[in-house]
Amino acid sequence: DAWPYPKAPLVPLAETVHERLSVEIFRGCTRGCRFCQAGMITRPVRERSITTVADMIDTGLCKTGYQEIGLLSLSSADHSEIAEMAKALADRYEGDQTSLSLPSTRVDAFNIDLANELSRNGRRSGLTFAPEGGSERMRTVINKQVTEEDLIRTVSTAYGAGWRQVKLYFMCGLPTETDDDVLQIAALAREVIRAGREAAGTKDIRCTISIGGFIPKPHTPFQWAAQLDHETTDARLHKLKDAIRADKQFGKAIGMRYHDGKPGIIEGLLSRGDRRVGKVIYQAWLDGARFDGWSEHFSYDLWMNAAEVALADETVDVAWYTTRERQKTEVFPWDHIDSGLDSEWLWEDWQAAIAEENVGDCRWTPCSDCGVCDQLGTDIQVGPTGVTELPMPMMRPSVVN
Ligand code: SF4
């Protein structure tokens, strides 16, 4: 519950994208999504109390002048006292032109209650959920324990409560994925619109599906996985696009956003690269690569040529780093960095993924022995803490002046 943050956060002189006070309400996530590096390397879950969060917000608003607060964490709706926290804060700042936001992509009705609470005074525009995998099978492989029924029930509640836009995040290229797994995204989106129209009593609703390419990350169970080549990624996404377009009844209400597969291969090269990839980056820079995160500046050919030049004397190439599945015995370039996770546990979780088995969240099910608590000498710290009193509000600069 400690608060070692700077008590007076710096406020940039230039306008930034997220002009708000970010307050971390807990750290770590043990839901166990197998693709998620952030969740894996920040275990276990350690929550802050309502009192400390409220103190951080009040002090932060006074010192910065921000009018927006973001309650951040890897899955903010999972805080054990989030409902009480959201209500207390919404009450305190009601009519104060201070808005609260809670980035959460959890797929359940509780999330909608929270969104309703936080948007009490505002517009109900869009809600985002992240099923990540199109088929039930795929979601088991990635350990995202969300059923189609959960999703449909949740979006129906959202549309019924007045929300008009739902955005769904998915990934393409996940381990063991087939064309059919991705095509099921279209079927799911179709069902979302059908159920949504029924719940909202209007045809005026939309669902946007946003698809990112899967990149295997170090320190996750998928660090051994082969990345999908860009040709197959593109072919799969085009099939999905065609399936949505062909849907005369619901297709017009479904939007689709995605990137083609080539940038993902370069991301994959950087994600699991070793020291030799440093030479590739340098060569790409010499060849003029700048601001590659912007698609208008990105050149796949430039990077591939740079890799060919820089790796000319090596026995490896881009495919070796990206589309190759690793063996259990392979020594990784990041093995000397200790995230507290037991590598045997990571391997077993990778095998469980291939066998399509789920592993529970250790907040609510028995410890699965990932090794973190023992190795880092820590423990799960979840509430209720009993520390729920909101501290007295400080005098705002606007009030003082
Ligand atoms: S050691 Fe057990 S309780 Fe601790 S984070 Fe890992 S699975 Fe959870």
Short mmCIF file of C-alpha atoms and ligand atoms in Angstrom, two decimals:
data_model
loop_
_atom_site.label_atom_id
_atom_site.label_comp_id
_atom_site.label_asym_id
_atom_site.label_seq_id
_atom_site.Cartn_x
_atom_site.Cartn_y
_atom_site.Cartn_z
CA ASP A 1 0.00 0.00 0.00
CA ALA A 2 3.06 2.23 0.10
CA TRP A 3 3.20 5.26 -2.15
CA PRO A 4 6.78 5.85 -3.24
CA TYR A 5 5.70 7.86 -6.30
CA PRO A 6 6.79 11.41 -6.85
CA LYS A 7 4.19 13.35 -4.90
CA ALA A 8 4.21 16.17 -7.46
CA PRO A 9 4.14 14.60 -10.95
CA LEU A 10 5.69 16.63 -13.76
CA VAL A 11 3.21 18.23 -16.16
CA PRO A 12 4.50 18.48 -19.75
CA LEU A 13 4.46 21.93 -21.33
CA ALA A 14 3.25 20.47 -24.62
CA GLU A 15 -0.21 19.00 -25.00
CA THR A 16 -0.06 15.21 -24.69
CA VAL A 17 -2.40 12.48 -25.88
CA HIS A 18 -3.48 11.43 -22.41
CA GLU A 19 -3.67 14.61 -20.37
CA ARG A 20 -4.57 13.01 -17.12
CA LEU A 21 -3.33 11.95 -13.75
CA SER A 22 -2.43 8.28 -13.82
CA VAL A 23 -2.82 6.43 -10.55
CA GLU A 24 -1.71 2.82 -10.29
CA ILE A 25 -4.32 1.01 -8.20
CA PHE A 26 -2.53 -2.33 -8.13
CA ARG A 27 0.44 -4.06 -9.69
CA GLY A 28 0.65 -7.51 -11.25
CA CYS A 29 -1.96 -9.75 -12.84
CA THR A 30 -2.32 -13.48 -12.35
CA ARG A 31 -5.10 -14.19 -14.85
CA GLY A 32 -2.36 -16.02 -16.73
CA CYS A 33 -2.97 -14.97 -20.36
CA ARG A 34 -0.11 -16.83 -22.01
CA PHE A 35 0.76 -14.15 -24.57
CA CYS A 36 1.05 -11.36 -22.00
CA GLN A 37 4.55 -10.43 -20.93
CA ALA A 38 3.37 -7.66 -18.60
CA GLY A 39 1.19 -10.10 -16.67
CA MET A 40 3.94 -12.69 -16.42
CA ILE A 41 6.77 -10.46 -15.23
CA THR A 42 4.87 -8.40 -12.66
CA ARG A 43 3.41 -11.24 -10.58
CA PRO A 44 1.97 -11.53 -7.95
CA VAL A 45 -0.97 -9.12 -7.51
CA ARG A 46 -0.44 -6.36 -4.92
CA GLU A 47 -3.34 -3.97 -4.37
CA ARG A 48 -3.45 -0.46 -2.97
CA SER A 49 -6.15 0.47 -0.47
CA ILE A 50 -9.00 2.84 -1.31
CA THR A 51 -7.59 5.36 1.17
CA THR A 52 -4.15 5.48 -0.46
CA VAL A 53 -5.61 5.65 -3.98
CA ALA A 54 -7.87 8.55 -2.94
CA ASP A 55 -4.93 10.32 -1.28
CA MET A 56 -2.82 9.91 -4.45
CA ILE A 57 -5.64 11.32 -6.57
CA ASP A 58 -6.37 14.26 -4.34
CA THR A 59 -2.72 15.24 -3.94
CA GLY A 60 -2.03 14.66 -7.65
CA LEU A 61 -4.96 16.81 -8.81
CA CYS A 62 -3.87 19.66 -6.55
CA LYS A 63 -0.26 19.53 -7.70
CA THR A 64 -0.94 19.16 -11.43
CA GLY A 65 -4.26 20.83 -12.20
CA TYR A 66 -5.40 17.84 -14.28
CA GLN A 67 -9.13 17.31 -14.63
CA GLU A 68 -9.02 13.69 -15.60
CA ILE A 69 -7.96 10.68 -13.57
CA GLY A 70 -6.98 7.30 -14.97
CA LEU A 71 -7.18 4.37 -12.54
CA LEU A 72 -4.47 2.19 -14.02
CA SER A 73 -3.27 -1.38 -13.67
CA LEU A 74 -3.09 -4.41 -15.94
CA SER A 75 -6.76 -5.19 -15.36
CA SER A 76 -8.29 -2.44 -13.21
CA ALA A 77 -11.74 -4.00 -12.87
CA ASP A 78 -10.06 -6.87 -10.99
CA HIS A 79 -9.24 -4.74 -7.91
CA SER A 80 -11.10 -6.45 -5.07
CA GLU A 81 -12.69 -3.15 -3.97
CA ILE A 82 -13.09 -1.46 -7.36
CA ALA A 83 -16.87 -1.05 -7.04
CA GLU A 84 -16.57 0.79 -3.71
CA MET A 85 -13.62 2.80 -5.03
CA ALA A 86 -15.42 3.84 -8.23
CA LYS A 87 -18.56 4.85 -6.36
CA ALA A 88 -16.72 6.82 -3.68
CA LEU A 89 -14.65 8.70 -6.27
CA ALA A 90 -17.60 9.31 -8.61
CA ASP A 91 -19.53 10.73 -5.61
CA ARG A 92 -16.64 12.93 -4.54
CA TYR A 93 -15.99 14.45 -7.97
CA GLU A 94 -19.59 14.66 -9.19
CA GLY A 95 -20.32 18.10 -10.64
CA ASP A 96 -16.63 19.00 -10.29
CA GLN A 97 -15.62 18.71 -13.99
CA THR A 98 -13.22 15.99 -12.95
CA SER A 99 -13.68 12.82 -14.95
CA LEU A 100 -12.65 9.31 -14.08
CA SER A 101 -11.57 6.64 -16.50
CA LEU A 102 -10.78 3.02 -15.99
CA PRO A 103 -9.21 1.20 -18.89
CA SER A 104 -10.66 -2.24 -18.61
CA THR A 105 -11.29 -4.88 -21.21
CA ARG A 106 -12.72 -7.51 -18.87
CA VAL A 107 -15.58 -9.42 -20.42
CA ASP A 108 -18.33 -9.49 -17.81
CA ALA A 109 -21.39 -7.60 -16.67
CA PHE A 110 -19.55 -6.21 -13.64
CA ASN A 111 -17.38 -4.23 -16.03
CA ILE A 112 -20.50 -2.61 -17.49
CA ASP A 113 -21.72 -1.63 -14.00
CA LEU A 114 -18.39 0.07 -13.45
CA ALA A 115 -18.48 1.83 -16.82
CA ASN A 116 -22.02 3.02 -16.07
CA GLU A 117 -20.90 4.35 -12.69
CA LEU A 118 -17.89 6.19 -14.10
CA SER A 119 -19.85 7.72 -16.99
CA ARG A 120 -22.66 8.94 -14.73
CA ASN A 121 -22.36 12.51 -15.98
CA GLY A 122 -20.93 11.81 -19.40
CA ARG A 123 -21.79 10.44 -22.80
CA ARG A 124 -22.07 6.69 -23.35
CA SER A 125 -20.08 6.21 -26.50
CA GLY A 126 -17.87 3.15 -26.72
CA LEU A 127 -16.83 0.18 -24.61
CA THR A 128 -13.91 -2.15 -25.31
CA PHE A 129 -13.58 -5.86 -24.58
CA ALA A 130 -10.70 -8.18 -25.32
CA PRO A 131 -11.66 -11.80 -26.02
CA GLU A 132 -8.33 -12.01 -27.96
CA GLY A 133 -9.16 -15.36 -29.60
CA GLY A 134 -12.03 -15.89 -32.07
CA SER A 135 -12.88 -19.47 -31.14
CA GLU A 136 -13.47 -21.13 -27.79
CA ARG A 137 -10.55 -23.47 -28.55
CA MET A 138 -8.20 -20.57 -29.26
CA ARG A 139 -9.17 -18.83 -26.03
CA THR A 140 -8.32 -22.00 -24.10
CA VAL A 141 -4.90 -22.17 -25.79
CA ILE A 142 -4.11 -18.61 -24.68
CA ASN A 143 -5.74 -19.15 -21.24
CA LYS A 144 -8.26 -16.36 -21.76
CA GLN A 145 -11.11 -17.85 -19.84
CA VAL A 146 -14.02 -16.19 -21.62
CA THR A 147 -16.84 -18.13 -23.23
CA GLU A 148 -18.95 -16.94 -26.16
CA GLU A 149 -21.90 -16.91 -23.78
CA ASP A 150 -20.01 -14.54 -21.41
CA LEU A 151 -19.25 -12.20 -24.28
CA ILE A 152 -22.77 -12.12 -25.71
CA ARG A 153 -24.30 -11.61 -22.27
CA THR A 154 -21.85 -8.77 -21.55
CA VAL A 155 -22.33 -6.89 -24.81
CA SER A 156 -26.12 -7.30 -24.59
CA THR A 157 -25.99 -5.67 -21.14
CA ALA A 158 -23.86 -2.86 -22.57
CA TYR A 159 -26.14 -2.16 -25.54
CA GLY A 160 -29.17 -2.47 -23.27
CA ALA A 161 -27.66 0.16 -20.91
CA GLY A 162 -27.38 2.69 -23.72
CA TRP A 163 -23.88 2.06 -25.09
CA ARG A 164 -23.86 2.20 -28.89
CA GLN A 165 -20.34 1.15 -29.85
CA VAL A 166 -18.51 -1.95 -28.78
CA LYS A 167 -14.91 -2.58 -29.75
CA LEU A 168 -13.51 -6.11 -29.59
CA TYR A 169 -9.77 -6.86 -29.58
CA PHE A 170 -8.43 -10.04 -31.16
CA MET A 171 -5.09 -11.46 -32.21
CA CYS A 172 -4.16 -13.30 -35.38
CA GLY A 173 -1.31 -15.79 -35.64
CA LEU A 174 -1.65 -17.36 -32.18
CA PRO A 175 0.00 -20.77 -31.62
CA THR A 176 -1.96 -23.71 -33.15
CA GLU A 177 -4.35 -21.25 -34.89
CA THR A 178 -6.13 -22.29 -38.10
CA ASP A 179 -8.11 -20.29 -40.68
CA ASP A 180 -11.26 -21.51 -39.02
CA ASP A 181 -10.30 -20.04 -35.61
CA VAL A 182 -9.94 -16.61 -37.22
CA LEU A 183 -13.11 -16.93 -39.30
CA GLN A 184 -15.01 -17.48 -36.07
CA ILE A 185 -14.30 -13.83 -35.24
CA ALA A 186 -16.80 -12.96 -37.99
CA ALA A 187 -19.39 -15.33 -36.53
CA LEU A 188 -18.84 -13.84 -33.07
CA ALA A 189 -19.17 -10.25 -34.31
CA ARG A 190 -22.35 -11.22 -36.15
CA GLU A 191 -23.83 -12.68 -32.97
CA VAL A 192 -22.79 -9.55 -31.04
CA ILE A 193 -24.78 -7.35 -33.44
CA ARG A 194 -27.77 -9.69 -33.48
CA ALA A 195 -27.97 -9.87 -29.67
CA GLY A 196 -27.13 -6.15 -29.35
CA ARG A 197 -29.98 -5.07 -31.63
CA GLU A 198 -32.36 -7.18 -29.63
CA ALA A 199 -31.15 -5.71 -26.30
CA ALA A 200 -31.01 -2.10 -27.53
CA GLY A 201 -34.27 -2.26 -29.45
CA THR A 202 -32.63 -0.41 -32.34
CA LYS A 203 -30.55 -1.22 -35.40
CA ASP A 204 -28.33 1.77 -34.68
CA ILE A 205 -25.44 -0.01 -32.98
CA ARG A 206 -21.92 -0.87 -34.13
CA CYS A 207 -19.22 -3.37 -33.36
CA THR A 208 -15.62 -2.79 -34.40
CA ILE A 209 -13.18 -5.66 -34.38
CA SER A 210 -9.57 -4.68 -34.04
CA ILE A 211 -6.98 -7.32 -34.84
CA GLY A 212 -3.30 -7.29 -33.96
CA GLY A 213 -0.69 -9.78 -35.09
CA PHE A 214 0.59 -12.05 -32.33
CA ILE A 215 4.28 -11.58 -31.47
CA PRO A 216 5.81 -14.17 -29.08
CA LYS A 217 7.47 -12.47 -26.10
CA PRO A 218 10.33 -13.46 -23.78
CA HIS A 219 9.42 -14.56 -20.24
CA THR A 220 6.05 -15.93 -21.39
CA PRO A 221 4.97 -19.53 -22.06
CA PHE A 222 4.86 -18.58 -25.75
CA GLN A 223 8.59 -17.74 -25.84
CA TRP A 224 9.09 -21.17 -27.47
CA ALA A 225 6.38 -20.65 -30.12
CA ALA A 226 6.82 -20.10 -33.85
CA GLN A 227 5.50 -16.79 -35.12
CA LEU A 228 3.14 -16.98 -38.10
CA ASP A 229 4.69 -15.88 -41.41
CA HIS A 230 3.31 -12.68 -42.91
CA GLU A 231 1.87 -14.33 -46.02
CA THR A 232 -0.39 -16.63 -43.96
CA THR A 233 -1.34 -13.77 -41.61
CA ASP A 234 -2.44 -11.62 -44.56
CA ALA A 235 -4.32 -14.49 -46.22
CA ARG A 236 -6.19 -15.24 -42.99
CA LEU A 237 -7.14 -11.61 -42.43
CA HIS A 238 -8.39 -11.28 -46.01
CA LYS A 239 -10.58 -14.35 -45.59
CA LEU A 240 -12.02 -12.77 -42.45
CA LYS A 241 -12.63 -9.47 -44.22
CA ASP A 242 -14.39 -11.29 -47.07
CA ALA A 243 -16.57 -13.21 -44.60
CA ILE A 244 -17.69 -9.97 -42.93
CA ARG A 245 -18.33 -8.27 -46.27
CA ALA A 246 -20.38 -11.22 -47.50
CA ASP A 247 -22.73 -10.91 -44.52
CA LYS A 248 -25.66 -9.00 -46.01
CA GLN A 249 -27.67 -8.89 -42.80
CA PHE A 250 -25.11 -7.68 -40.23
CA GLY A 251 -21.90 -6.91 -42.17
CA LYS A 252 -22.57 -3.16 -42.45
CA ALA A 253 -22.71 -2.82 -38.64
CA ILE A 254 -19.30 -4.48 -38.25
CA GLY A 255 -16.08 -2.53 -38.72
CA MET A 256 -12.69 -4.19 -39.03
CA ARG A 257 -9.27 -2.73 -38.26
CA TYR A 258 -6.03 -4.60 -38.76
CA HIS A 259 -2.43 -4.27 -39.88
CA ASP A 260 -0.82 -6.44 -42.51
CA GLY A 261 1.68 -9.08 -41.39
CA LYS A 262 5.01 -7.59 -42.50
CA PRO A 263 5.64 -5.10 -39.64
CA GLY A 264 4.90 -7.96 -37.22
CA ILE A 265 7.86 -9.92 -38.54
CA ILE A 266 10.24 -7.04 -37.76
CA GLU A 267 8.62 -6.64 -34.33
CA GLY A 268 9.11 -10.37 -33.80
CA LEU A 269 12.78 -10.05 -34.78
CA LEU A 270 13.27 -7.32 -32.17
CA SER A 271 11.15 -9.12 -29.56
CA ARG A 272 13.23 -12.30 -29.42
CA GLY A 273 16.47 -11.05 -30.92
CA ASP A 274 19.94 -11.50 -29.44
CA ARG A 275 23.09 -9.35 -29.63
CA ARG A 276 23.42 -10.02 -33.36
CA VAL A 277 20.14 -8.21 -33.99
CA GLY A 278 21.86 -5.05 -32.72
CA LYS A 279 23.84 -5.07 -35.98
CA VAL A 280 20.58 -5.32 -37.96
CA ILE A 281 19.11 -2.30 -36.17
CA TYR A 282 22.29 -0.30 -36.80
CA GLN A 283 22.34 -1.28 -40.49
CA ALA A 284 18.65 -0.37 -40.88
CA TRP A 285 19.40 3.02 -39.32
CA LEU A 286 22.36 3.53 -41.69
CA ASP A 287 20.02 2.69 -44.57
CA GLY A 288 17.60 5.41 -43.49
CA ALA A 289 15.08 3.71 -41.18
CA ARG A 290 13.40 6.36 -39.01
CA PHE A 291 10.06 6.51 -37.17
CA ASP A 292 9.25 2.96 -38.28
CA GLY A 293 6.30 2.74 -35.89
CA TRP A 294 4.40 4.95 -38.34
CA SER A 295 3.25 2.87 -41.28
CA GLU A 296 4.04 5.61 -43.82
CA HIS A 297 7.70 5.44 -42.74
CA PHE A 298 8.00 1.68 -42.39
CA SER A 299 9.76 -0.28 -45.11
CA TYR A 300 9.81 -4.05 -44.81
CA ASP A 301 12.28 -4.35 -47.69
CA LEU A 302 14.69 -1.93 -46.04
CA TRP A 303 14.72 -4.04 -42.86
CA MET A 304 15.07 -7.33 -44.72
CA ASN A 305 17.98 -5.97 -46.76
CA ALA A 306 19.60 -4.64 -43.59
CA ALA A 307 19.23 -8.08 -41.97
CA GLU A 308 20.80 -9.76 -44.98
CA VAL A 309 23.80 -7.43 -44.88
CA ALA A 310 24.23 -7.47 -41.08
CA LEU A 311 23.79 -11.24 -40.72
CA ALA A 312 25.84 -12.17 -43.82
CA ASP A 313 28.59 -13.78 -41.71
CA GLU A 314 26.20 -15.46 -39.27
CA THR A 315 24.43 -18.81 -39.49
CA VAL A 316 21.04 -17.26 -38.70
CA ASP A 317 18.48 -15.18 -40.59
CA VAL A 318 15.17 -13.39 -39.86
CA ALA A 319 13.16 -16.63 -40.11
CA TRP A 320 15.43 -18.24 -37.49
CA TYR A 321 14.44 -15.52 -35.02
CA THR A 322 10.75 -15.36 -35.89
CA THR A 323 8.95 -18.29 -37.54
CA ARG A 324 11.00 -21.06 -35.88
CA GLU A 325 9.64 -23.06 -32.94
CA ARG A 326 12.21 -23.46 -30.12
CA GLN A 327 13.17 -26.66 -28.32
CA LYS A 328 12.98 -27.01 -24.56
CA THR A 329 16.76 -27.09 -24.21
CA GLU A 330 17.43 -23.88 -26.13
CA VAL A 331 19.25 -21.21 -24.13
CA PHE A 332 17.54 -17.85 -24.67
CA PRO A 333 19.32 -14.49 -24.89
CA TRP A 334 17.18 -13.29 -21.96
CA ASP A 335 17.75 -16.29 -19.69
CA HIS A 336 20.15 -14.32 -17.46
CA ILE A 337 17.36 -11.85 -16.60
CA ASP A 338 15.43 -13.16 -13.61
CA SER A 339 11.74 -12.24 -13.57
CA GLY A 340 11.17 -14.63 -10.68
CA LEU A 341 9.31 -17.10 -12.91
CA ASP A 342 10.43 -20.70 -12.83
CA SER A 343 11.38 -21.69 -16.40
CA GLU A 344 10.10 -25.24 -15.80
CA TRP A 345 6.68 -23.72 -14.93
CA LEU A 346 6.75 -21.64 -18.12
CA TRP A 347 7.52 -24.78 -20.16
CA GLU A 348 4.70 -26.72 -18.47
CA ASP A 349 2.33 -23.85 -19.20
CA TRP A 350 3.42 -23.95 -22.87
CA GLN A 351 2.67 -27.70 -22.92
CA ALA A 352 -0.71 -27.00 -21.28
CA ALA A 353 -1.43 -24.48 -24.05
CA ILE A 354 -0.72 -27.07 -26.74
CA ALA A 355 -2.87 -29.59 -24.86
CA GLU A 356 -5.64 -26.93 -24.67
CA GLU A 357 -5.75 -26.81 -20.88
CA ASN A 358 -6.58 -23.83 -18.69
CA VAL A 359 -4.67 -22.77 -15.58
CA GLY A 360 -6.63 -20.85 -12.93
CA ASP A 361 -5.92 -17.43 -11.43
CA CYS A 362 -4.03 -17.95 -8.16
CA ARG A 363 -6.02 -15.15 -6.50
CA TRP A 364 -9.04 -17.43 -6.46
CA THR A 365 -7.64 -20.94 -7.07
CA PRO A 366 -4.67 -22.73 -5.47
CA CYS A 367 -1.14 -21.53 -6.24
CA SER A 368 0.15 -23.11 -9.45
CA ASP A 369 3.79 -22.74 -8.36
CA CYS A 370 5.04 -20.27 -10.93
CA GLY A 371 7.93 -19.61 -8.55
CA VAL A 372 7.56 -15.84 -8.16
CA CYS A 373 6.39 -15.63 -4.55
CA ASP A 374 9.19 -17.88 -3.28
CA GLN A 375 11.94 -16.39 -5.39
CA LEU A 376 11.06 -12.75 -4.76
CA GLY A 377 10.08 -13.29 -1.13
CA THR A 378 6.67 -11.74 -1.68
CA ASP A 379 3.04 -12.78 -1.57
CA ILE A 380 -0.32 -11.99 -3.13
CA GLN A 381 -1.77 -8.88 -1.45
CA VAL A 382 -5.44 -8.51 -2.24
CA GLY A 383 -8.13 -6.84 -0.15
CA PRO A 384 -10.43 -6.05 1.33
CA THR A 385 -7.87 -4.07 3.28
CA GLY A 386 -10.39 -2.49 5.64
CA VAL A 387 -8.76 0.86 4.82
CA THR A 388 -11.61 2.51 2.97
CA GLU A 389 -12.00 6.01 4.41
CA LEU A 390 -11.49 8.74 1.82
CA PRO A 391 -8.99 11.28 3.18
CA MET A 392 -10.08 14.91 3.60
CA PRO A 393 -9.86 16.73 0.25
CA MET A 394 -7.01 19.22 -0.13
CA MET A 395 -7.65 22.84 -1.14
CA ARG A 396 -7.54 23.06 -4.94
CA PRO A 397 -5.45 25.86 -6.52
CA SER A 398 -8.61 27.11 -8.26
CA VAL A 399 -10.32 27.39 -4.88
CA VAL A 400 -7.29 29.08 -3.27
CA ASN A 401 -7.12 31.68 -6.05
S1 SF4 B 1 3.90 -18.42 -6.75
FE1 SF4 B 1 1.76 -19.15 -6.72
S2 SF4 B 1 0.63 -17.56 -5.60
FE2 SF4 B 1 2.61 -16.63 -6.21
S3 SF4 B 1 2.15 -15.64 -8.20
FE3 SF4 B 1 2.92 -17.71 -8.67
S4 SF4 B 1 1.08 -19.00 -8.87
FE4 SF4 B 1 0.46 -17.09 -7.81
#
